[in-house]
Amino acid sequence: MKSENTPFRGGPLDGRVLPILLGPTGHPPKWYEVPVPSPDGGPATVYAYQRVPAGYTKRLGLQRGWVYEYAPGGREHRTLKWPWSKPPRRD
């Protein structure tokens, strides 16, 4: 598997660069979760990072790579929207 050194912004991993495994499309995962064990043996704290573009070139506007930004609210939950399902009713 290929990996890419990806920088992190914000949160406990601010300023660190870690090797992240790339998927079959050549991109790192959209979300990266870091479990941190608690010192008293309780449940682990999970820090979530979201993948965002690192920037764009001036001349052609090409993307320069990826950066993970800290998401204090955690990972966003998405629901599937099937084309044959009805939209929710508004009262």
XYZ file of N, CA and C in Angstrom, residues 9-81:
219
model
N -3.757 19.967 11.309
C -3.967 21.315 11.834
C -4.982 21.268 12.961
N -4.641 21.910 14.071
C -5.560 22.005 15.204
C -5.594 20.740 16.034
N -6.189 20.863 17.215
C -6.340 19.711 18.092
C -5.027 19.228 18.673
N -5.016 18.030 19.226
C -3.811 17.511 19.879
C -2.682 17.150 18.908
N -2.973 16.954 17.633
C -1.932 16.604 16.655
C -1.472 17.805 15.834
N -1.714 19.019 16.312
C -1.392 20.235 15.560
C 0.098 20.297 15.229
N 0.402 20.488 13.951
C 1.781 20.626 13.505
C 2.488 19.322 13.191
N 1.894 18.201 13.495
C 2.545 16.912 13.213
C 2.274 16.481 11.778
N 3.190 15.708 11.246
C 3.044 15.128 9.913
C 3.154 13.617 10.072
N 2.079 12.906 9.689
C 2.041 11.451 9.845
C 1.857 10.780 8.490
N 2.432 9.590 8.294
C 2.176 8.852 7.052
C 0.776 8.230 7.105
N -0.043 8.554 6.120
C -1.420 8.065 6.045
C -1.531 7.153 4.825
N -2.125 5.972 5.015
C -2.320 5.044 3.905
C -3.328 5.612 2.917
N -3.035 5.457 1.624
C -3.919 5.936 0.572
C -4.875 4.827 0.158
N -6.055 5.230 -0.285
C -7.050 4.270 -0.732
C -6.819 3.865 -2.182
N -7.740 3.111 -2.767
C -7.584 2.656 -4.152
C -7.610 3.796 -5.169
N -8.172 4.953 -4.799
C -8.205 6.097 -5.712
C -6.969 6.978 -5.580
N -6.087 6.684 -4.628
C -4.887 7.481 -4.432
C -5.063 8.633 -3.468
N -6.212 8.693 -2.787
C -6.483 9.755 -1.821
C -6.499 9.184 -0.407
N -6.128 9.995 0.590
C -6.281 9.546 1.976
C -7.759 9.533 2.357
N -8.152 8.863 3.437
C -9.564 8.820 3.827
C -10.094 10.208 4.180
N -11.414 10.412 4.005
C -12.024 11.719 4.281
C -11.977 12.069 5.760
N -12.053 11.091 6.625
C -12.004 11.306 8.072
C -10.905 10.446 8.662
N -10.197 10.990 9.637
C -9.151 10.252 10.341
C -9.445 10.387 11.824
N -9.644 9.271 12.492
C -9.984 9.288 13.916
C -8.816 8.743 14.727
N -8.473 9.469 15.810
C -7.350 9.101 16.667
C -7.895 8.746 18.043
N -7.912 7.458 18.433
C -8.353 7.099 19.780
C -7.219 7.322 20.786
N -7.525 8.017 21.881
C -6.544 8.273 22.940
C -7.066 7.621 24.209
N -6.350 6.636 24.766
C -6.835 5.969 25.983
C -6.825 6.923 27.170
N -7.813 6.767 28.043
C -7.875 7.617 29.234
C -6.918 7.073 30.292
N -6.355 7.947 31.125
C -5.376 7.488 32.118
C -5.973 6.611 33.217
N -7.284 6.771 33.488
C -7.894 5.990 34.568
C -8.490 4.666 34.090
N -8.311 4.323 32.814
C -8.800 3.049 32.303
C -10.230 3.091 31.798
N -10.829 4.262 31.711
C -12.194 4.398 31.207
C -12.222 4.331 29.686
N -13.337 4.755 29.099
C -13.438 4.723 27.639
C -12.460 5.712 26.995
N -11.980 5.350 25.828
C -11.002 6.180 25.121
C -11.676 7.413 24.522
N -10.946 8.520 24.456
C -11.402 9.733 23.791
C -10.987 9.644 22.331
N -11.925 9.940 21.426
C -11.638 9.855 19.998
C -11.621 11.267 19.425
N -10.488 11.649 18.836
C -10.361 12.941 18.165
C -10.558 12.721 16.675
N -11.394 13.558 16.044
C -11.708 13.403 14.628
C -11.062 14.527 13.823
N -10.512 14.156 12.689
C -9.904 15.103 11.757
C -10.540 14.909 10.386
N -10.867 16.028 9.722
C -11.489 15.986 8.406
C -10.472 16.387 7.344
N -10.479 15.691 6.219
C -9.563 15.985 5.118
C -10.058 17.203 4.343
N -9.175 18.181 4.136
C -9.487 19.382 3.353
C -8.326 19.637 2.390
N -8.572 20.359 1.288
C -7.467 20.668 0.369
C -6.413 21.544 1.045
N -5.134 21.281 0.759
C -4.037 22.042 1.358
C -3.884 23.406 0.707
N -4.336 23.575 -0.493
C -4.217 24.840 -1.209
C -4.254 24.579 -2.704
N -4.153 25.654 -3.460
C -4.222 25.555 -4.910
C -3.078 26.344 -5.537
N -2.639 25.913 -6.718
C -1.582 26.637 -7.416
C -2.149 27.924 -7.992
N -1.289 28.914 -8.177
C -1.749 30.214 -8.672
C -2.117 30.167 -10.152
N -1.286 29.533 -10.936
C -1.456 29.614 -12.381
C -2.619 28.777 -12.909
N -2.665 27.512 -12.552
C -3.688 26.624 -13.103
C -4.796 26.280 -12.119
N -4.625 26.625 -10.861
C -5.642 26.316 -9.863
C -5.699 24.849 -9.487
N -4.580 24.136 -9.652
C -4.540 22.717 -9.296
C -4.377 22.553 -7.794
N -4.934 21.501 -7.286
C -4.854 21.238 -5.852
C -3.459 20.764 -5.474
N -2.936 21.251 -4.328
C -1.572 20.938 -3.906
C -1.470 19.725 -2.996
N -2.532 19.159 -2.562
C -2.483 18.014 -1.657
C -3.570 18.131 -0.605
N -3.404 17.370 0.475
C -4.419 17.318 1.519
C -3.839 17.672 2.877
N -4.712 18.178 3.750
C -4.389 18.492 5.140
C -5.560 17.993 5.971
N -5.278 17.491 7.160
C -6.351 17.107 8.076
C -6.559 18.225 9.086
N -7.818 18.714 9.194
C -8.172 19.751 10.160
C -9.005 19.141 11.279
N -8.746 19.603 12.489
C -9.431 19.088 13.674
C -10.907 19.464 13.632
N -11.772 18.509 13.901
C -13.219 18.728 13.959
C -13.663 18.519 15.402
N -13.792 19.609 16.200
C -14.136 19.443 17.616
C -15.512 18.818 17.837
N -16.413 18.952 16.870
C -17.741 18.369 17.003
C -17.778 16.883 16.718
N -16.686 16.322 16.268
C -16.651 14.901 15.928
C -17.025 14.680 14.478
N -17.126 13.431 14.133
C -17.443 13.055 12.759
C -18.907 13.330 12.470
N -19.188 13.913 11.296
C -20.573 14.197 10.937
C -21.246 12.919 10.457
N -22.483 12.750 10.827
C -23.236 11.556 10.458
C -24.099 11.874 9.249
N -23.959 11.047 8.230
C -24.736 11.235 7.011
C -25.741 10.102 6.881
N -26.863 10.397 6.273
C -27.856 9.369 5.995
C -27.949 9.191 4.485
N -28.251 7.978 4.067
C -28.408 7.722 2.645
C -29.713 8.321 2.153
N -29.668 8.906 0.976
C -30.866 9.486 0.371
C -31.121 8.736 -0.932
